[in-house]
XYZ file of N, CA and C in Angstrom:
579
model
N 12.380 5.181 11.362
C 10.641 4.476 10.992
C 10.643 4.740 9.419
N 9.842 3.885 8.472
C 9.994 3.963 7.041
C 8.636 3.615 6.847
N 8.325 4.448 6.061
C 7.042 3.872 5.322
C 7.234 3.323 3.950
N 6.806 2.368 3.483
C 6.822 1.854 1.857
C 5.290 2.029 1.366
N 5.226 2.915 -0.179
C 4.577 2.691 -0.503
C 4.617 2.332 -2.116
N 3.417 1.455 -2.902
C 3.720 0.768 -3.774
C 2.210 1.351 -4.326
N 2.860 1.972 -5.070
C 1.894 2.690 -7.116
C 1.343 1.681 -8.074
N -0.006 0.471 -7.495
C -0.544 -0.048 -8.412
C -0.556 0.093 -9.304
N -0.763 1.435 -10.044
C -1.398 2.276 -11.228
C -0.350 1.687 -12.403
N -1.242 1.183 -13.569
C -0.623 1.091 -14.614
C 0.253 2.486 -15.409
N 0.371 3.797 -15.224
C 0.153 4.864 -15.154
C 1.278 5.403 -14.337
N 2.751 5.697 -14.667
C 3.909 6.654 -13.508
C 2.899 7.626 -13.521
N 2.740 8.412 -11.796
C 2.773 9.417 -11.195
C 1.452 10.069 -11.948
N 0.768 9.177 -11.724
C -0.892 9.382 -12.437
C -1.409 9.778 -10.458
N -2.525 9.379 -10.429
C -3.854 9.999 -9.649
C -3.473 9.182 -8.487
N -2.913 7.922 -8.850
C -3.373 6.891 -7.366
C -1.271 8.033 -6.841
N -0.791 8.302 -7.523
C 0.532 8.000 -7.412
C 0.746 9.629 -6.141
N -0.542 10.786 -6.494
C -0.829 11.993 -6.207
C -1.337 11.831 -4.353
N -1.997 11.032 -4.705
C -2.882 9.837 -2.971
C -1.255 10.026 -2.070
N -0.975 9.014 -2.816
C 0.465 8.531 -1.621
C 1.363 9.276 -1.531
N 1.157 10.495 -2.322
C 2.297 11.533 -2.183
C 1.132 12.131 -1.110
N 0.929 12.538 -0.798
C -0.029 13.316 -0.262
C -0.106 12.782 1.167
N -0.446 11.224 1.345
C -0.629 10.645 3.134
C 1.043 10.958 3.345
N 2.112 10.400 2.162
C 3.547 11.101 2.266
C 4.336 11.915 2.596
N 3.167 13.139 2.120
C 3.411 14.320 3.018
C 3.055 14.508 4.568
N 2.240 14.009 5.793
C 2.271 14.264 6.493
C 3.351 13.423 7.555
N 3.463 12.159 6.501
C 4.650 11.110 6.990
C 5.549 12.018 7.252
N 6.137 13.046 6.385
C 7.368 13.346 6.907
C 7.237 14.138 7.686
N 6.316 14.869 7.613
C 6.834 16.167 8.539
C 6.181 15.602 10.046
N 6.586 14.261 10.104
C 6.263 13.772 10.974
C 8.096 12.734 11.388
N 8.350 12.770 10.525
C 9.436 11.980 10.706
C 10.392 11.627 9.807
N 9.132 10.937 9.275
C 8.864 9.222 9.064
C 9.166 9.167 7.645
N 10.171 8.288 7.415
C 11.214 8.400 5.784
C 9.725 7.706 5.198
N 10.169 7.882 3.548
C 8.619 7.798 2.862
C 9.446 7.008 1.475
N 8.889 6.113 1.029
C 9.643 5.351 -0.478
C 8.856 5.750 -1.406
N 8.235 5.232 -2.792
C 7.549 4.771 -3.564
C 8.717 4.306 -3.831
N 7.371 2.937 -4.536
C 7.441 1.849 -5.576
C 6.562 2.558 -6.238
N 6.866 2.892 -8.360
C 5.967 2.008 -8.230
C 5.983 1.234 -9.973
N 4.845 0.307 -9.562
C 4.004 -1.365 -10.476
C 4.607 -0.453 -11.598
N 3.824 0.234 -12.688
C 3.999 0.951 -14.131
C 5.211 0.265 -14.349
N 6.011 -0.340 -15.487
C 7.052 -0.661 -15.960
C 7.925 -1.042 -15.635
N 7.432 -2.084 -14.961
C 8.053 -3.553 -13.796
C 7.816 -4.634 -14.553
N 8.293 -5.206 -14.039
C 8.061 -6.731 -14.722
C 7.629 -7.435 -13.610
N 6.323 -7.863 -13.310
C 5.289 -8.342 -12.258
C 4.652 -9.774 -12.587
N 4.569 -11.346 -12.137
C 3.673 -11.730 -12.901
C 3.021 -12.646 -11.733
N 1.898 -13.569 -12.071
C 1.564 -14.484 -10.974
C 2.225 -15.626 -9.861
N 1.620 -15.878 -8.960
C 2.389 -16.522 -8.211
C 2.211 -18.099 -9.280
N 2.617 -18.892 -8.873
C 3.556 -20.184 -9.792
C 2.460 -21.248 -8.361
N 2.740 -20.969 -7.433
C 2.197 -21.923 -6.972
C 3.028 -23.033 -6.060
N 4.426 -23.023 -6.478
C 5.136 -23.621 -5.965
C 5.913 -23.432 -4.420
N 5.428 -22.759 -4.199
C 5.584 -22.507 -2.304
C 6.891 -23.078 -1.970
N 8.020 -22.727 -3.168
C 9.387 -22.735 -2.619
C 9.428 -21.668 -1.807
N 9.462 -20.966 -1.180
C 9.111 -19.061 -0.177
C 9.152 -20.145 1.300
N 8.479 -20.641 1.095
C 8.778 -21.275 2.273
C 9.946 -21.403 3.316
N 9.933 -21.174 5.014
C 11.279 -21.041 5.544
C 12.999 -19.900 4.733
N 12.453 -19.268 3.202
C 13.038 -18.945 2.997
C 13.186 -16.973 3.154
N 11.558 -17.390 3.174
C 11.079 -15.890 3.369
C 11.365 -13.926 2.347
N 10.971 -14.880 0.765
C 10.787 -14.441 -0.276
C 10.576 -15.026 -1.395
N 9.808 -14.629 -2.254
C 9.926 -15.509 -3.114
C 10.817 -16.162 -3.947
N 11.256 -17.287 -4.441
C 12.442 -18.034 -5.099
C 12.634 -17.503 -6.697
N 11.267 -17.441 -7.119
C 11.600 -16.676 -8.638
C 12.511 -15.610 -9.119
N 13.564 -15.340 -9.853
C 13.920 -14.651 -9.574
C 14.033 -13.559 -11.640
N 13.113 -14.046 -12.139
C 12.569 -13.252 -13.394
C 11.405 -12.014 -13.204
N 11.387 -11.651 -12.614
C 10.351 -10.692 -11.703
C 11.332 -10.038 -11.405
N 10.185 -8.409 -10.465
C 10.929 -7.651 -9.896
C 10.101 -7.853 -8.542
N 9.308 -8.952 -8.470
C 8.851 -9.333 -6.619
C 9.550 -9.265 -5.637
N 10.849 -10.500 -5.948
C 11.402 -10.927 -4.632
C 12.132 -8.785 -4.329
N 12.952 -8.138 -4.603
C 13.345 -6.555 -4.642
C 12.373 -5.971 -4.036
N 11.428 -5.819 -4.071
C 9.870 -5.294 -3.088
C 9.567 -6.077 -2.694
N 9.637 -6.769 -1.976
C 8.712 -7.496 -0.674
C 9.870 -7.489 -0.102
N 10.948 -7.938 -0.552
C 12.298 -7.482 0.649
C 12.295 -5.536 1.547
N 12.237 -4.866 -0.103
C 12.115 -3.365 1.260
C 10.746 -2.994 2.097
N 9.543 -4.249 2.390
C 8.526 -4.737 2.570
C 8.614 -5.108 3.785
N 9.184 -5.849 4.259
C 10.197 -6.544 5.257
C 11.081 -5.700 5.847
N 11.890 -4.612 5.287
C 12.531 -3.655 5.830
C 11.368 -2.720 6.515
N 10.747 -2.428 6.532
C 9.749 -0.860 6.708
C 9.062 -1.395 7.561
N 8.426 -0.413 8.173
C 7.642 -0.259 9.311
C 5.926 0.205 9.025
N 5.986 0.425 7.873
C 4.107 0.682 7.577
C 4.922 0.815 5.728
N 3.402 0.060 5.480
C 3.425 -0.131 4.302
C 2.405 0.497 3.641
N 2.150 1.531 2.532
C 0.837 2.534 1.353
C 0.801 1.558 0.970
N -0.362 1.467 0.341
C -0.716 0.044 -0.930
C -1.627 2.175 -1.867
N -1.864 1.907 -2.211
C -1.864 2.375 -3.902
C -2.278 2.022 -5.638
N -3.460 2.522 -5.547
C -4.341 1.181 -7.132
C -5.384 2.291 -6.854
N -5.835 2.133 -8.806
C -6.454 2.941 -9.223
C -7.183 1.530 -9.430
N -8.813 2.270 -9.544
C -9.980 0.418 -10.008
C -10.260 0.303 -11.635
N -10.246 -1.105 -11.740
C -9.977 -1.320 -13.306
C -10.852 -2.355 -12.669
N -12.187 -1.941 -13.136
C -13.315 -3.083 -12.524
C -13.364 -3.655 -11.846
N -13.999 -2.469 -10.802
C -14.825 -2.837 -9.822
C -13.565 -3.292 -8.565
N -12.211 -2.999 -9.148
C -11.132 -3.964 -7.782
C -10.126 -3.221 -8.226
N -8.697 -3.543 -7.479
C -7.717 -2.883 -7.843
C -6.907 -3.777 -8.991
N -5.961 -2.637 -8.752
C -5.071 -3.607 -10.654
C -5.023 -4.479 -10.183
N -4.708 -5.317 -12.491
C -3.789 -6.161 -12.021
C -2.679 -6.625 -11.461
N -2.151 -4.841 -11.847
C -0.682 -4.992 -10.547
C -0.848 -5.393 -9.679
N -1.531 -4.900 -8.839
C -1.956 -4.862 -7.547
C -2.094 -5.870 -6.732
N -2.649 -6.683 -7.899
C -3.472 -7.671 -7.283
C -2.057 -9.235 -7.477
N -2.113 -8.477 -8.524
C -0.494 -9.899 -9.114
C 0.789 -9.605 -7.694
N 0.785 -8.687 -7.512
C 1.805 -8.347 -5.894
C 0.948 -8.669 -5.115
N -0.445 -8.361 -4.326
C -1.142 -9.158 -3.455
C -0.724 -10.619 -3.042
N -0.870 -11.155 -4.334
C -1.436 -12.788 -4.626
C 0.502 -13.705 -4.420
N 1.112 -12.690 -4.733
C 2.769 -13.578 -4.053
C 2.671 -13.230 -3.409
N 2.377 -11.163 -2.680
C 2.944 -11.221 -1.414
C 2.605 -12.315 0.049
N 1.054 -12.499 -0.254
C 0.812 -13.049 0.458
C 1.074 -14.075 0.420
N 1.226 -15.256 -0.602
C 1.734 -16.561 0.153
C 2.833 -16.638 0.618
N 4.171 -15.550 0.443
C 5.500 -15.345 0.788
C 5.032 -15.280 1.968
N 3.780 -14.342 2.848
C 3.496 -14.022 3.881
C 2.966 -14.548 4.661
N 2.379 -16.315 4.426
C 1.814 -17.334 4.023
C 2.753 -18.897 4.884
N 3.677 -18.696 3.873
C 4.579 -19.781 3.620
C 6.138 -19.602 5.042
N 5.294 -18.079 5.579
C 6.261 -17.368 6.281
C 5.765 -17.196 7.944
N 5.018 -17.671 8.607
C 4.433 -17.001 9.268
C 5.354 -15.598 9.915
N 4.356 -14.734 10.621
C 4.757 -12.991 11.012
C 5.944 -12.534 10.824
N 6.166 -13.188 9.843
C 7.775 -12.188 8.864
C 6.738 -10.815 8.303
N 5.340 -10.303 8.498
C 5.342 -8.963 7.847
C 4.437 -8.661 9.533
N 4.607 -8.794 9.810
C 3.411 -9.121 11.724
C 3.907 -7.752 12.095
N 2.945 -6.668 12.359
C 3.284 -5.759 13.250
C 3.326 -4.475 12.664
N 3.411 -4.878 11.693
C 4.275 -3.594 10.620
C 2.244 -2.826 10.757
N 2.341 -1.843 10.310
C 1.104 -0.544 9.844
C 0.674 -0.420 8.555
N -0.136 -0.589 8.413
C -0.965 -0.407 7.153
C -1.711 0.672 6.326
N -1.667 0.267 5.706
C -3.167 1.762 4.780
C -2.605 1.428 3.267
N -3.967 2.126 2.823
C -4.309 1.184 1.547
C -5.565 2.994 0.564
N -4.688 3.043 0.157
C -6.073 4.266 -0.768
C -6.542 3.218 -2.591
N -7.427 4.041 -2.821
C -7.676 4.029 -4.494
C -8.377 5.163 -5.069
N -7.882 5.319 -6.492
C -9.023 5.988 -6.632
C -9.821 5.329 -8.279
N -10.666 6.155 -8.501
C -11.844 5.709 -9.015
C -12.698 7.424 -9.840
N -13.101 6.940 -11.093
C -13.779 7.015 -12.013
C -15.156 7.479 -11.064
N -15.476 6.361 -10.775
C -17.307 6.338 -9.827
C -17.073 5.651 -9.644
N -17.007 4.080 -9.157
C -17.414 2.709 -8.467
C -16.311 2.258 -8.366
N -16.936 1.468 -7.616
C -15.606 0.245 -6.855
C -14.131 0.645 -6.053
N -13.682 2.241 -5.631
C -13.003 1.942 -4.967
C -13.024 1.383 -3.262
N -14.332 1.829 -3.309
C -14.468 0.929 -1.213
C -13.678 -0.521 -1.419
N -14.394 -1.197 -3.114
C -13.623 -2.395 -3.316
C -11.898 -2.627 -3.354
N -11.777 -1.816 -4.041
C -10.666 -2.441 -4.633
C -9.604 -1.717 -3.385
N -9.943 -0.909 -2.106
C -9.526 -1.205 -0.526
C -9.514 -1.774 -0.007
N -10.854 -2.794 0.053
C -11.211 -3.495 1.404
C -10.289 -4.799 0.840
N -10.189 -5.209 -0.755
C -8.836 -5.490 -1.455
C -7.336 -6.017 -0.460
N -6.691 -3.943 -0.320
C -5.807 -4.206 -0.235
C -6.211 -4.727 1.394
N -6.811 -3.427 2.286
C -6.584 -3.965 3.677
C -6.071 -5.403 4.279
N -7.643 -6.320 3.264
C -7.074 -7.903 3.447
C -6.346 -8.064 3.470
N -5.628 -7.994 2.397
C -3.837 -8.093 2.733
C -2.644 -7.357 4.678
N -2.809 -6.395 4.962
C -2.923 -6.306 6.242
C -3.339 -7.100 7.294
N -5.012 -6.880 7.142
C -5.610 -7.728 8.228
C -5.218 -9.570 7.991
N -4.779 -9.832 6.979
C -4.925 -11.824 6.825
C -3.253 -12.322 7.175
N -2.160 -10.844 7.513
C -0.906 -10.988 8.219
C -0.479 -9.855 9.013
N -1.040 -10.096 9.731
C -1.095 -9.318 11.325
C -1.233 -8.361 11.230
N -0.959 -7.296 10.239
C -0.730 -5.731 10.606
C -1.524 -4.749 10.654
N -1.425 -3.933 11.303
C -2.371 -2.839 11.921
C -2.318 -1.503 11.165
N -4.112 -1.848 10.360
C -4.468 -1.415 9.645
C -5.073 0.521 9.761
N -4.479 1.553 9.225
C -4.512 2.766 9.594
C -6.416 3.157 8.997
N -7.253 3.899 9.757
C -8.121 4.954 8.662
C -7.953 6.173 8.687
N -8.950 6.889 8.223
C -9.803 8.197 8.561
C -11.227 8.407 8.394
N -10.861 9.704 8.012
C -12.907 10.370 8.993
C -13.453 9.609 7.768
N -13.028 9.215 6.977
C -14.090 8.923 5.534
C -13.335 7.450 4.831
N -13.450 7.239 3.540
C -13.055 6.392 3.100
C -11.608 6.328 2.409
N -10.748 6.161 2.455
C -9.171 5.973 1.613
C -9.893 6.085 0.376
N -10.170 7.152 -0.424
C -10.105 6.956 -1.222
C -10.646 8.404 -1.921
N -10.589 8.759 -4.011
C -10.835 9.325 -4.064
C -11.279 9.605 -5.804
N -11.376 10.566 -6.317
C -12.575 10.933 -7.579
C -11.530 11.127 -8.598
N -11.530 10.625 -9.381
C -10.463 11.364 -10.460
C -10.433 9.256 -11.825
N -9.843 10.776 -13.180
C -9.779 9.703 -14.551
C -8.692 10.262 -15.232
N -8.508 11.018 -15.484
C -7.293 11.646 -15.905
C -6.213 12.255 -15.168
N -5.570 12.100 -15.454
C -4.244 12.324 -14.330
C -3.976 13.959 -14.309
N -4.126 14.219 -12.877
C -4.573 15.279 -11.911
C -5.814 15.182 -11.952
N -6.649 14.480 -11.819
C -8.276 15.063 -11.484
C -8.521 14.586 -10.011
N -8.086 13.377 -9.505
C -7.351 13.920 -7.669
C -7.819 15.209 -7.267
N -6.428 15.959 -7.711
C -6.610 17.292 -7.046
C -7.315 18.102 -7.243
N -9.176 18.225 -7.280
C -10.303 18.853 -7.705
C -11.500 17.836 -6.892
N -10.714 16.639 -6.553
C -11.667 16.119 -5.165
C -10.400 17.267 -3.781
N -11.567 17.962 -3.663
C -10.805 18.507 -2.158
C -11.173 17.614 -0.595
N -12.172 16.865 -0.773
C -13.351 16.067 0.627
C -11.513 14.610 0.000
N -11.191 14.031 -0.567
C -10.985 12.959 -1.045
C -9.543 13.444 -0.537
N -8.923 14.907 -0.876
C -7.137 15.022 -0.825
C -7.595 15.203 1.119
N -8.423 15.846 1.518
C -8.391 16.085 3.112
C -8.196 14.902 4.143
N -9.346 13.582 3.225
C -8.873 12.333 3.794
C -7.596 12.057 3.585
N -6.684 11.907 3.108
C -5.729 11.507 3.023
C -4.769 12.305 3.628
N -5.180 13.273 4.195
C -4.216 14.099 5.096
C -4.136 13.717 6.335
N -5.412 13.596 6.037
C -5.769 12.972 7.742
C -5.287 11.774 7.423
N -5.846 10.782 6.735
C -4.373 9.421 6.805
C -3.441 9.503 6.763
N -2.533 10.132 6.473
C -1.142 10.023 7.324
C -0.005 10.754 8.353
N -1.941 11.730 8.693
C -1.456 12.124 10.554
C -1.984 10.600 11.080
N -2.957 9.912 10.652
C -3.253 8.855 11.571
C -2.606 7.740 11.405
N -1.373 7.287 10.382
C -1.225 6.435 9.959
C 0.684 7.229 11.333
N 1.177 8.283 10.630
C 1.903 8.557 11.390
C 2.169 8.557 13.178
N 0.714 8.943 13.525
C 0.401 8.570 15.347
C 1.006 7.272 15.717
N -0.032 7.020 15.059
C -0.233 4.792 15.287
C 1.122 4.584 14.836
N 1.754 4.930 14.236
C 3.755 4.671 14.031
C 3.857 4.639 15.259
N 4.442 6.370 15.377
C 5.046 6.223 16.940
C 4.408 6.049 18.013
N 2.566 6.391 17.908
C 2.446 4.707 19.052
C 2.538 3.846 19.644
N 2.999 2.898 18.825
C 3.615 1.863 17.879
C 4.748 1.360 18.894
N 5.218 2.019 18.082
C 6.940 1.984 18.349
C 7.416 2.252 19.370
N 7.148 3.687 19.928
C 7.379 4.279 21.372
C 7.057 2.491 22.507
N 5.885 2.151 22.505
C 5.596 1.350 23.157
C 6.197 -0.236 23.255
N 6.553 -0.638 21.567
C 7.703 -1.649 21.943
C 8.725 -1.375 21.957
N 9.393 0.056 22.450
C 10.939 0.859 22.510
C 11.953 -0.213 20.869
N 11.150 0.451 19.397
C 11.390 0.142 18.720
C 12.447 1.193 17.580
């Protein structure tokens, strides 16, 4: 089994990546392979609403990094999305990615159904729950199974590394990783994957 993590932060290896990696630690302990893709430094444009992706299983644009990343989502058993909060929502990088991924999945029903999804966010103060909701809606609207934890999947921090001081947030990420591993193991034992 494999989980693909996507860090929507403009900062490579910042707070959102730290949270994703905390979840990954628990997945790796359970024998689940993980891979992190960071959107920082990548080219990712918005959807052009051409709907040429229908029946093709991926975006037909070849001018950015979207198709490569989405192909990895199709191959993964689980998806972990992470984003900092900008203007009370997920980052522009994450929103552009979700917009494109949603159109591809909408035009190809069942393409990513029954995968396991989880979302995490980091905020200086507010908007983290809204960012998590934005990412969770992507999972819910495409027949994916959403993993929760003991509290909202968020932590507090602004400067790189600040989340390391949010003990409750980090404990929640650890528990989220355990819950994600449990759900994946249970699902795939049931379906014989």
